[in-house]
C-alpha positions as a printed Julia matrix, in Angstrom:
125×3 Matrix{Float64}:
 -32.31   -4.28  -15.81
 -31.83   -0.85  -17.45
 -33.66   -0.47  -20.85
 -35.49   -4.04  -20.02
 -31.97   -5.8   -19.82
 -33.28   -9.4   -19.2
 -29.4    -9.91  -18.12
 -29.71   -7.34  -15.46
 -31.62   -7.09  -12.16
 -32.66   -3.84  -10.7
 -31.57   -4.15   -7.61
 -31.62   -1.59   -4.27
 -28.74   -2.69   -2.02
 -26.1     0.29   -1.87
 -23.17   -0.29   -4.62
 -19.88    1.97   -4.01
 -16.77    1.68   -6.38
 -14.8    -1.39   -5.79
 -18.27   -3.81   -4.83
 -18.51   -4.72   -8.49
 -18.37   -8.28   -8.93
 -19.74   -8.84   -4.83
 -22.29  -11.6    -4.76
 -26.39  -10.21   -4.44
 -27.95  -13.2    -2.33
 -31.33  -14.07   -1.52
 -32.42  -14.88    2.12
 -31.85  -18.17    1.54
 -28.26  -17.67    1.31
 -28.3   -18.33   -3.02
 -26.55  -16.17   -5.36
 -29.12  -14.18   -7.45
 -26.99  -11.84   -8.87
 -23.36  -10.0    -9.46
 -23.14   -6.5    -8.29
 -22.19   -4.68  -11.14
 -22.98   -1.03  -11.51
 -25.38    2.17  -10.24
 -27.38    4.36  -12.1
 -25.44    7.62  -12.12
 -27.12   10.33   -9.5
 -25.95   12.83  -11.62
 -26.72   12.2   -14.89
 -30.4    11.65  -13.52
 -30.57   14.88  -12.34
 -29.37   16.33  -15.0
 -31.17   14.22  -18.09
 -34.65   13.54  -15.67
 -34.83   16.45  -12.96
 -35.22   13.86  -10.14
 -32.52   12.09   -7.91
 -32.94    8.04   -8.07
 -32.36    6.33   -4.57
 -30.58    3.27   -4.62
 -30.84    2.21   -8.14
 -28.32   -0.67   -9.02
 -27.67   -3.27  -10.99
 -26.28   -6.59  -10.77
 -25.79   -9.58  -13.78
 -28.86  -12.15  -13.31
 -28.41  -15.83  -12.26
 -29.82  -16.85  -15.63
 -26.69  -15.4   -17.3
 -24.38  -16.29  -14.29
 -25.54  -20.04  -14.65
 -25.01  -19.77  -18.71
 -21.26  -18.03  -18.08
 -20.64  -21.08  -15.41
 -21.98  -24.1   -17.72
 -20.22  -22.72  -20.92
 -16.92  -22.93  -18.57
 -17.96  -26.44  -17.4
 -18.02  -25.17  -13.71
 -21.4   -26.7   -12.02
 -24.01  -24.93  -10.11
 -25.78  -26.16   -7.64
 -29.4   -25.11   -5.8
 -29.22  -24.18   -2.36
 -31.42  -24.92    0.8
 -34.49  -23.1     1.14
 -34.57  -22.47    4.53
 -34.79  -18.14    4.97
 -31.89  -16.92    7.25
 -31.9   -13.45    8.98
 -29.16  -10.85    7.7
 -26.65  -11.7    10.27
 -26.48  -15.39    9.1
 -25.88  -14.8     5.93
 -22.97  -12.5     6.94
 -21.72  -15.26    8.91
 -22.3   -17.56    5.15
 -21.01  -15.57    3.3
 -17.72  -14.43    5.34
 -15.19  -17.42    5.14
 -15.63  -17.48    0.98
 -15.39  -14.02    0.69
 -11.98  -12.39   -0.45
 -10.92   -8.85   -1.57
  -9.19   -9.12   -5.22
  -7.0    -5.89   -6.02
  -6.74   -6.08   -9.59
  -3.35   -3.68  -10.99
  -4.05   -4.32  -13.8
  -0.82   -3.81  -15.42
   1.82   -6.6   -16.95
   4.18   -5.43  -14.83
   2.27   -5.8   -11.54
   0.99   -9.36  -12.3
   4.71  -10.17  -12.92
   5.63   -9.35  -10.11
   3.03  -11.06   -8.24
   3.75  -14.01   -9.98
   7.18  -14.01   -8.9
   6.24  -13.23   -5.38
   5.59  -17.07   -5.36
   2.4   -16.46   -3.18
  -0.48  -18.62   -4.12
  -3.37  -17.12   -3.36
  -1.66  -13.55   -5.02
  -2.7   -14.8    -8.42
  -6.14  -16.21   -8.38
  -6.3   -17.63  -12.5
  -3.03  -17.44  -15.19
  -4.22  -16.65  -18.33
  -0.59  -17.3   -20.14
């Protein structure tokens, strides 16, 4: 990761805003990774002179596995058979969601009293 961030992996898939949190998966189908963040275009040019090309980030399995077994939710190793790109689409597809988060009380009132399940994925009250 950035600055030798053991809990980071440099990683070159594209991230835009809103992918944050998207699995990064090998081609075996396991989750190496959690997109979270880019290095800033801008500031490279500015602090370096040079424009980076597909420089981003994403949380490494070692911490995902730590975050999962300090909240007692198991992980589990994969098969390691190598798929091609439109497999794993097809993988990946029926467990992936979009979460808006509106991150306002307000809003997750409201979707709590839309009494829609899958609206409000964990209550934290």
């Amino acid at each position: 990761g950035l600055d030798n961030n053991y809990s980071q992996i440099q990683i070159d898939a594209a991230i835009q805003p809103g992918n944050s949190g998207g699995p990064v998966l090998n081609m075996s189908g396991q989750v190496v990774g959690v997109a979270s963040a880019g290095l800033s275009k801008l500031y490279m040019a500015e602090k370096a002179a040079f424009i980076p090309e597909n420089v981003n980030f994403a949380v490494a399995a070692q911490s995902l596995t730590t975050f999962l077994k300090a909240n007692k939710v198991k992980a589990i190793s994969g098969p390691t058979k190598i798929y091609s790109t439109k497999e794993l689409a097809k993988i990946g597809e029926p467990v992936t969601i979009q979460l808006f988060c509106m991150n306002t009380k307000a809003e997750y009132a409201k979707l709590k009293e839309a009494d829609k399940h899958s609206d409000v994925l964990l209550d934290l009250q």
